[in-house]
Amino acid sequence: MPSLVLGTAGHIDHGKSSLVKALTGTDPDRLAEEKARGITIELGFARLELPSGRSMGVVDVPGHERFVRQMVAGATGIDVVLLVIAADDGIMPQTREHLAIIELLGVTKGVVALTKSDLVDEEWVSLVAEEVRQLLADTTIESAEVVPVSARTGVGLPELLAALDRVADTAPARQASMTLRLPVDRVFSMAGSGTVVTGTLWAGTAARDAQVEIYPGRTPGRLRSVQVHSEIVEKASAGQRVALNIAGVDVDDISRGDVIAAPGSLQVTDRFDARFTYLGFPGSERPFESGVRVHVHHGTREVLGRVLLIDTDALQPGDTAFAQLRLEEPLMPHYTDRFIVRSYSPVYTIGGGVILDVGPPRRTTLKAHERELLVALESGDIPAAATELLFARALPMTSAEAAAELGVERALVADAFNRAGLERLKVGADTWFTSRETLAGLLAAVEQQLLDFHAADPRATGIATGALRDRVDSRLPAKVFDAVLERAAESGFAQVQAGQVRHPAAAVSALADIEATASAIEAMLTSQGLAPVTLAELASAAGVEVKVAQAALRELAEKGRIVRLGNELHFASASIDEARKRLTDFLTAHGPATASDIRTALGVSRKYAIPLLEYFDANGLTRRDGDLRELRKR
């Protein structure tokens, strides 16, 4: 049987905590203030044993309007809702707001408990039950059983447990096959154990000694131990309430709202695209206007942000639209996650929706492929969404990268990419996929940027690959841009050499200048032997700018016509060969010698002797032993 979490919901003082205690034997109100005031302030937790032998984690939430943020934090992880309505009070404001939150979070399984039934007669109970069924009509839990109970007398508790057992049989299991993801709802320190967090395991498994990251800060940690309902286990699965003892992380480094996840598995973002539903303000037909500042609840985290409607400026109560949520603090959303939107002030639940795209560009007008991406995501068509993602982002992506951005299994994306007839770029052992449209656009941009570069500087022979990438699309990883340049070179409008790129047609005159300068400089260096002049002096003698002389020297060095020793010293290869011969003959005849002796033998000053000796040391001809140098033994 899948692991499930039961969450309470309902108005303050309708007996949620008392009912949980009657069902489980555990008082979920753990704070002294809660016991003193008689109200729930923070989330409470318990374990419920059902008649079938199934156990459920229970999250008890506050009912007071001031603590709705805590209610949302607890409700985001539940699979089944226990909506609590007092028979003597009936439906109240927080009943309606909590029900709206449950709907927005996509909870489809529930049971209604009519508490304090012992305080009213049977006819009144029947009237309230009928009122509740009308309230639930056309909601996600419209088929929920309504069970009268009394936590004080115990009447109705067996029937309520049986109803919960029946609904639990139909509740879907969570994604145990996905990577670990747990939104944190409590953090504390235990003597002898260190930092402990609790939460509902949304996806994956949590195993002892597993490496994790704490988002959004990406702080690394290790699971020292895992507990389910206070029992130490080797592994916990999605859907269970767990406590994780995390090694290597201080209690001050984690807060409610953080997410414990597998390393590198989540995307931290300040925006996401979604299907947004506007419920309206209580007792008002006021429309929702695009760009309004709101509270955004996702998982156990609350941040401020704005809802920017797409293709419309306003929504009427009950309307939906695609929207982009811009956040003032980061979230770690995932495809198909639910979120809640509450008004900025006064604070009230006014809407929410389903997260679709966690990495969109900033925009409120959709291009065709961006719209098709959102439509595919909303309908759950992952193969279509995978290919539309490539078109919408207009960037090459690996199947793993696309799967991570979509929040789906890699195999689904890889199969879609392999069937879609996409262009492929080989980058080491990886394959990067892109649409023909995107690749053609990148190649056109490479050619145009090269032409623009040469037009602005006709004497330049090329632009650094990194600088060209920034001009074309700075989002491209360097290794992927190199693969694009290979395609450009195959097409004949780019040449890559020594980290620089040039357009063959546009660089003709500059290349001719370099070639002429290289010939002149090579002749000068040959005549200067082992006493060459500086770079500036070479450029001046050749009648060119220093950068042209540098380009000519690079060309000569690549062809093996000269040897470069540092930025200033350049020797003709023939001169180096002559120095090698003279040094070999001298050391063969005289044995180990000092730098001063070798300098005399070579007929050069110390300015040139030391760089030459270091060059021959590095190239394996000589070996230094203190102040002496000798030939290396072959």
PDB file of C-alpha atoms in Angstrom, residues 38-247:
ATOM      1  CA  GLY A  38      -6.441  26.425  23.359  1.00  0.00           C
ATOM      2  CA  ILE A  39      -5.712  27.069  19.695  1.00  0.00           C
ATOM      3  CA  THR A  40      -3.333  25.520  17.170  1.00  0.00           C
ATOM      4  CA  ILE A  41      -0.567  27.919  16.082  1.00  0.00           C
ATOM      5  CA  GLU A  42       1.963  25.644  14.428  1.00  0.00           C
ATOM      6  CA  LEU A  43       1.758  22.420  12.459  1.00  0.00           C
ATOM      7  CA  GLY A  44       1.200  19.284  14.510  1.00  0.00           C
ATOM      8  CA  PHE A  45       1.970  15.694  13.568  1.00  0.00           C
ATOM      9  CA  ALA A  46       0.726  12.240  14.493  1.00  0.00           C
ATOM     10  CA  ARG A  47       0.439   8.682  13.182  1.00  0.00           C
ATOM     11  CA  LEU A  48      -2.926   7.156  12.365  1.00  0.00           C
ATOM     12  CA  GLU A  49      -3.495   3.383  12.307  1.00  0.00           C
ATOM     13  CA  LEU A  50      -6.474   2.401  10.139  1.00  0.00           C
ATOM     14  CA  PRO A  51      -8.576  -0.768  10.509  1.00  0.00           C
ATOM     15  CA  SER A  52      -7.012  -2.287   7.371  1.00  0.00           C
ATOM     16  CA  GLY A  53      -3.549  -2.105   8.945  1.00  0.00           C
ATOM     17  CA  ARG A  54      -2.501   0.852   6.815  1.00  0.00           C
ATOM     18  CA  SER A  55      -0.835   3.733   8.645  1.00  0.00           C
ATOM     19  CA  MET A  56      -1.046   7.385   7.581  1.00  0.00           C
ATOM     20  CA  GLY A  57       0.959  10.384   8.623  1.00  0.00           C
ATOM     21  CA  VAL A  58      -1.278  13.137   9.972  1.00  0.00           C
ATOM     22  CA  VAL A  59      -0.608  16.870   9.625  1.00  0.00           C
ATOM     23  CA  ASP A  60      -2.806  19.034  11.847  1.00  0.00           C
ATOM     24  CA  VAL A  61      -3.044  22.642  10.666  1.00  0.00           C
ATOM     25  CA  PRO A  62      -4.109  25.873  12.414  1.00  0.00           C
ATOM     26  CA  GLY A  63      -7.636  27.123  11.732  1.00  0.00           C
ATOM     27  CA  HIS A  64      -7.243  30.788  12.694  1.00  0.00           C
ATOM     28  CA  GLU A  65      -7.155  33.254   9.801  1.00  0.00           C
ATOM     29  CA  ARG A  66      -3.860  34.682  11.141  1.00  0.00           C
ATOM     30  CA  PHE A  67      -2.178  31.303  10.626  1.00  0.00           C
ATOM     31  CA  VAL A  68      -3.274  30.440   7.085  1.00  0.00           C
ATOM     32  CA  ARG A  69       0.365  30.557   5.935  1.00  0.00           C
ATOM     33  CA  GLN A  70       1.093  27.687   8.357  1.00  0.00           C
ATOM     34  CA  MET A  71      -1.986  25.888   7.072  1.00  0.00           C
ATOM     35  CA  VAL A  72      -0.749  26.167   3.479  1.00  0.00           C
ATOM     36  CA  ALA A  73       2.710  24.916   4.496  1.00  0.00           C
ATOM     37  CA  GLY A  74       1.138  21.795   5.988  1.00  0.00           C
ATOM     38  CA  ALA A  75      -1.458  21.228   3.291  1.00  0.00           C
ATOM     39  CA  THR A  76       0.968  21.227   0.366  1.00  0.00           C
ATOM     40  CA  GLY A  77       2.144  17.702   1.148  1.00  0.00           C
ATOM     41  CA  ILE A  78      -1.132  15.946   1.875  1.00  0.00           C
ATOM     42  CA  ASP A  79      -2.803  13.192  -0.153  1.00  0.00           C
ATOM     43  CA  VAL A  80      -6.127  13.031   1.709  1.00  0.00           C
ATOM     44  CA  VAL A  81      -7.929  15.878   3.479  1.00  0.00           C
ATOM     45  CA  LEU A  82      -9.965  15.561   6.656  1.00  0.00           C
ATOM     46  CA  LEU A  83     -12.233  18.613   6.477  1.00  0.00           C
ATOM     47  CA  VAL A  84     -13.464  19.342   9.997  1.00  0.00           C
ATOM     48  CA  ILE A  85     -16.727  21.257  10.473  1.00  0.00           C
ATOM     49  CA  ALA A  86     -18.362  21.687  13.860  1.00  0.00           C
ATOM     50  CA  ALA A  87     -22.004  20.602  13.800  1.00  0.00           C
ATOM     51  CA  ASP A  88     -23.026  23.390  16.193  1.00  0.00           C
ATOM     52  CA  ASP A  89     -21.346  26.139  14.090  1.00  0.00           C
ATOM     53  CA  GLY A  90     -21.656  24.864  10.525  1.00  0.00           C
ATOM     54  CA  ILE A  91     -19.717  26.343   7.616  1.00  0.00           C
ATOM     55  CA  MET A  92     -17.530  29.310   8.616  1.00  0.00           C
ATOM     56  CA  PRO A  93     -15.109  31.685   6.752  1.00  0.00           C
ATOM     57  CA  GLN A  94     -11.991  29.558   7.246  1.00  0.00           C
ATOM     58  CA  THR A  95     -13.946  26.484   6.184  1.00  0.00           C
ATOM     59  CA  ARG A  96     -14.412  28.104   2.794  1.00  0.00           C
ATOM     60  CA  GLU A  97     -10.853  29.422   2.564  1.00  0.00           C
ATOM     61  CA  HIS A  98      -9.299  26.096   3.554  1.00  0.00           C
ATOM     62  CA  LEU A  99     -11.509  24.306   1.032  1.00  0.00           C
ATOM     63  CA  ALA A 100     -10.358  26.750  -1.665  1.00  0.00           C
ATOM     64  CA  ILE A 101      -6.735  26.028  -0.758  1.00  0.00           C
ATOM     65  CA  ILE A 102      -7.347  22.268  -0.891  1.00  0.00           C
ATOM     66  CA  GLU A 103      -8.861  22.656  -4.366  1.00  0.00           C
ATOM     67  CA  LEU A 104      -6.005  24.815  -5.631  1.00  0.00           C
ATOM     68  CA  LEU A 105      -3.507  22.261  -4.321  1.00  0.00           C
ATOM     69  CA  GLY A 106      -5.210  19.563  -6.383  1.00  0.00           C
ATOM     70  CA  VAL A 107      -6.268  17.352  -3.468  1.00  0.00           C
ATOM     71  CA  THR A 108      -9.019  15.062  -4.783  1.00  0.00           C
ATOM     72  CA  LYS A 109      -9.544  12.656  -1.890  1.00  0.00           C
ATOM     73  CA  GLY A 110     -11.183  13.571   1.395  1.00  0.00           C
ATOM     74  CA  VAL A 111     -13.602  12.918   4.211  1.00  0.00           C
ATOM     75  CA  VAL A 112     -15.693  15.461   6.147  1.00  0.00           C
ATOM     76  CA  ALA A 113     -15.958  15.071   9.916  1.00  0.00           C
ATOM     77  CA  LEU A 114     -18.946  16.806  11.529  1.00  0.00           C
ATOM     78  CA  THR A 115     -17.441  17.294  14.985  1.00  0.00           C
ATOM     79  CA  LYS A 116     -19.263  18.147  18.257  1.00  0.00           C
ATOM     80  CA  SER A 117     -22.258  16.182  17.009  1.00  0.00           C
ATOM     81  CA  ASP A 118     -23.115  15.357  20.617  1.00  0.00           C
ATOM     82  CA  LEU A 119     -23.969  19.024  21.196  1.00  0.00           C
ATOM     83  CA  VAL A 120     -26.883  19.117  18.703  1.00  0.00           C
ATOM     84  CA  ASP A 121     -29.798  16.887  17.800  1.00  0.00           C
ATOM     85  CA  GLU A 122     -29.917  14.474  14.841  1.00  0.00           C
ATOM     86  CA  GLU A 123     -32.148  16.741  12.751  1.00  0.00           C
ATOM     87  CA  TRP A 124     -29.646  19.591  13.070  1.00  0.00           C
ATOM     88  CA  VAL A 125     -26.808  17.258  12.129  1.00  0.00           C
ATOM     89  CA  SER A 126     -28.723  16.246   9.000  1.00  0.00           C
ATOM     90  CA  LEU A 127     -29.291  19.891   8.045  1.00  0.00           C
ATOM     91  CA  VAL A 128     -25.601  20.741   8.461  1.00  0.00           C
ATOM     92  CA  ALA A 129     -24.581  17.614   6.520  1.00  0.00           C
ATOM     93  CA  GLU A 130     -26.797  18.677   3.618  1.00  0.00           C
ATOM     94  CA  GLU A 131     -25.333  22.193   3.723  1.00  0.00           C
ATOM     95  CA  VAL A 132     -21.835  20.668   3.584  1.00  0.00           C
ATOM     96  CA  ARG A 133     -22.734  18.523   0.557  1.00  0.00           C
ATOM     97  CA  GLN A 134     -23.927  21.650  -1.226  1.00  0.00           C
ATOM     98  CA  LEU A 135     -20.657  23.378  -0.344  1.00  0.00           C
ATOM     99  CA  LEU A 136     -18.651  20.481  -1.792  1.00  0.00           C
ATOM    100  CA  ALA A 137     -20.607  20.318  -5.053  1.00  0.00           C
ATOM    101  CA  ASP A 138     -18.361  20.926  -8.072  1.00  0.00           C
ATOM    102  CA  THR A 139     -15.218  20.868  -5.928  1.00  0.00           C
ATOM    103  CA  THR A 140     -12.331  18.392  -6.133  1.00  0.00           C
ATOM    104  CA  ILE A 141     -13.707  16.519  -3.090  1.00  0.00           C
ATOM    105  CA  GLU A 142     -17.419  16.620  -3.978  1.00  0.00           C
ATOM    106  CA  SER A 143     -17.717  12.859  -3.384  1.00  0.00           C
ATOM    107  CA  ALA A 144     -16.300  13.037   0.167  1.00  0.00           C
ATOM    108  CA  GLU A 145     -18.255  11.107   2.807  1.00  0.00           C
ATOM    109  CA  VAL A 146     -19.742  13.222   5.618  1.00  0.00           C
ATOM    110  CA  VAL A 147     -19.399  11.495   9.002  1.00  0.00           C
ATOM    111  CA  PRO A 148     -20.870  12.887  12.294  1.00  0.00           C
ATOM    112  CA  VAL A 149     -18.460  12.340  15.214  1.00  0.00           C
ATOM    113  CA  SER A 150     -17.710  13.397  18.757  1.00  0.00           C
ATOM    114  CA  ALA A 151     -14.129  13.459  19.963  1.00  0.00           C
ATOM    115  CA  ARG A 152     -15.433  13.779  23.542  1.00  0.00           C
ATOM    116  CA  THR A 153     -17.744  10.736  23.576  1.00  0.00           C
ATOM    117  CA  GLY A 154     -16.096   8.678  20.809  1.00  0.00           C
ATOM    118  CA  VAL A 155     -19.354   8.352  18.868  1.00  0.00           C
ATOM    119  CA  GLY A 156     -18.725   8.080  15.119  1.00  0.00           C
ATOM    120  CA  LEU A 157     -14.947   7.511  15.392  1.00  0.00           C
ATOM    121  CA  PRO A 158     -15.104   3.896  14.068  1.00  0.00           C
ATOM    122  CA  GLU A 159     -17.222   5.084  11.126  1.00  0.00           C
ATOM    123  CA  LEU A 160     -14.759   7.911  10.428  1.00  0.00           C
ATOM    124  CA  LEU A 161     -11.806   5.506  10.467  1.00  0.00           C
ATOM    125  CA  ALA A 162     -13.614   3.199   8.060  1.00  0.00           C
ATOM    126  CA  ALA A 163     -14.350   6.120   5.721  1.00  0.00           C
ATOM    127  CA  LEU A 164     -10.704   7.161   5.799  1.00  0.00           C
ATOM    128  CA  ASP A 165      -9.678   3.588   5.044  1.00  0.00           C
ATOM    129  CA  ARG A 166     -11.969   3.510   2.004  1.00  0.00           C
ATOM    130  CA  VAL A 167     -10.727   6.802   0.562  1.00  0.00           C
ATOM    131  CA  ALA A 168      -7.090   5.842   1.200  1.00  0.00           C
ATOM    132  CA  ASP A 169      -7.554   2.818  -1.065  1.00  0.00           C
ATOM    133  CA  THR A 170      -8.292   5.153  -3.995  1.00  0.00           C
ATOM    134  CA  ALA A 171      -5.603   7.793  -3.356  1.00  0.00           C
ATOM    135  CA  PRO A 172      -2.723   7.815  -5.878  1.00  0.00           C
ATOM    136  CA  ALA A 173       0.808   7.000  -4.782  1.00  0.00           C
ATOM    137  CA  ARG A 174       3.521   9.625  -4.915  1.00  0.00           C
ATOM    138  CA  GLN A 175       6.555   9.493  -7.215  1.00  0.00           C
ATOM    139  CA  ALA A 176       8.969   7.134  -5.492  1.00  0.00           C
ATOM    140  CA  SER A 177      10.893   6.658  -8.765  1.00  0.00           C
ATOM    141  CA  MET A 178      11.833  10.358  -9.024  1.00  0.00           C
ATOM    142  CA  THR A 179      14.740  12.011  -7.211  1.00  0.00           C
ATOM    143  CA  LEU A 180      14.519  12.938  -3.538  1.00  0.00           C
ATOM    144  CA  ARG A 181      12.559  16.125  -2.751  1.00  0.00           C
ATOM    145  CA  LEU A 182      11.398  17.172   0.703  1.00  0.00           C
ATOM    146  CA  PRO A 183      10.102  20.681   1.578  1.00  0.00           C
ATOM    147  CA  VAL A 184      11.127  21.469   5.154  1.00  0.00           C
ATOM    148  CA  ASP A 185       8.354  22.401   7.604  1.00  0.00           C
ATOM    149  CA  ARG A 186      10.343  22.159  10.870  1.00  0.00           C
ATOM    150  CA  VAL A 187      14.009  22.572  11.816  1.00  0.00           C
ATOM    151  CA  PHE A 188      15.489  21.929  15.246  1.00  0.00           C
ATOM    152  CA  SER A 189      18.605  20.663  16.983  1.00  0.00           C
ATOM    153  CA  MET A 190      18.783  17.558  19.157  1.00  0.00           C
ATOM    154  CA  ALA A 191      21.484  16.980  21.727  1.00  0.00           C
ATOM    155  CA  GLY A 192      23.902  14.353  20.467  1.00  0.00           C
ATOM    156  CA  SER A 193      22.359  14.316  17.003  1.00  0.00           C
ATOM    157  CA  GLY A 194      22.646  17.811  15.592  1.00  0.00           C
ATOM    158  CA  THR A 195      20.378  19.270  12.923  1.00  0.00           C
ATOM    159  CA  VAL A 196      17.016  17.606  12.300  1.00  0.00           C
ATOM    160  CA  VAL A 197      14.390  18.581   9.727  1.00  0.00           C
ATOM    161  CA  THR A 198      10.892  17.221   9.219  1.00  0.00           C
ATOM    162  CA  GLY A 199       8.560  17.247   6.247  1.00  0.00           C
ATOM    163  CA  THR A 200       6.521  15.197   3.834  1.00  0.00           C
ATOM    164  CA  LEU A 201       8.635  13.358   1.286  1.00  0.00           C
ATOM    165  CA  TRP A 202       7.205  14.650  -1.996  1.00  0.00           C
ATOM    166  CA  ALA A 203       9.228  12.401  -4.286  1.00  0.00           C
ATOM    167  CA  GLY A 204      11.984   9.796  -4.323  1.00  0.00           C
ATOM    168  CA  THR A 205      13.509   8.004  -1.368  1.00  0.00           C
ATOM    169  CA  ALA A 206      15.565   9.205   1.593  1.00  0.00           C
ATOM    170  CA  ALA A 207      18.215   6.661   2.558  1.00  0.00           C
ATOM    171  CA  ARG A 208      20.738   6.705   5.387  1.00  0.00           C
ATOM    172  CA  ASP A 209      24.166   8.099   4.325  1.00  0.00           C
ATOM    173  CA  ALA A 210      22.754   9.585   1.098  1.00  0.00           C
ATOM    174  CA  GLN A 211      24.313  12.851  -0.082  1.00  0.00           C
ATOM    175  CA  VAL A 212      21.849  15.740  -0.340  1.00  0.00           C
ATOM    176  CA  GLU A 213      21.717  19.457  -1.081  1.00  0.00           C
ATOM    177  CA  ILE A 214      19.730  22.065   0.821  1.00  0.00           C
ATOM    178  CA  TYR A 215      18.105  24.514  -1.593  1.00  0.00           C
ATOM    179  CA  PRO A 216      18.099  27.389  -2.434  1.00  0.00           C
ATOM    180  CA  GLY A 217      21.628  27.809  -1.067  1.00  0.00           C
ATOM    181  CA  ARG A 218      22.812  24.432  -2.459  1.00  0.00           C
ATOM    182  CA  THR A 219      24.469  23.602   0.870  1.00  0.00           C
ATOM    183  CA  PRO A 220      25.783  20.003   0.806  1.00  0.00           C
ATOM    184  CA  GLY A 221      24.929  17.551   3.558  1.00  0.00           C
ATOM    185  CA  ARG A 222      24.615  13.854   4.392  1.00  0.00           C
ATOM    186  CA  LEU A 223      21.654  11.976   5.856  1.00  0.00           C
ATOM    187  CA  ARG A 224      23.026  10.604   9.108  1.00  0.00           C
ATOM    188  CA  SER A 225      19.717   8.918   9.927  1.00  0.00           C
ATOM    189  CA  VAL A 226      16.114   8.693   8.720  1.00  0.00           C
ATOM    190  CA  GLN A 227      12.995   8.346  10.876  1.00  0.00           C
ATOM    191  CA  VAL A 228       9.388   7.595   9.965  1.00  0.00           C
ATOM    192  CA  HIS A 229       6.920   8.175  12.829  1.00  0.00           C
ATOM    193  CA  SER A 230       9.812   8.275  15.335  1.00  0.00           C
ATOM    194  CA  GLU A 231      11.180   4.915  14.176  1.00  0.00           C
ATOM    195  CA  ILE A 232      14.674   4.773  12.636  1.00  0.00           C
ATOM    196  CA  VAL A 233      14.610   3.208   9.167  1.00  0.00           C
ATOM    197  CA  GLU A 234      17.178   2.561   6.467  1.00  0.00           C
ATOM    198  CA  LYS A 235      15.027   4.227   3.831  1.00  0.00           C
ATOM    199  CA  ALA A 236      11.834   6.284   3.584  1.00  0.00           C
ATOM    200  CA  SER A 237       9.663   6.530   0.469  1.00  0.00           C
ATOM    201  CA  ALA A 238       7.632   9.272  -1.181  1.00  0.00           C
ATOM    202  CA  GLY A 239       4.431  10.065   0.684  1.00  0.00           C
ATOM    203  CA  GLN A 240       5.798   9.437   4.174  1.00  0.00           C
ATOM    204  CA  ARG A 241       6.235  11.949   6.977  1.00  0.00           C
ATOM    205  CA  VAL A 242       9.932  11.825   7.821  1.00  0.00           C
ATOM    206  CA  ALA A 243      12.541  13.301  10.109  1.00  0.00           C
ATOM    207  CA  LEU A 244      16.031  13.593   8.675  1.00  0.00           C
ATOM    208  CA  ASN A 245      19.162  14.003  10.777  1.00  0.00           C
ATOM    209  CA  ILE A 246      21.557  15.904   8.489  1.00  0.00           C
ATOM    210  CA  ALA A 247      25.307  15.809   9.078  1.00  0.00           C
TER     211      ALA A 247
END
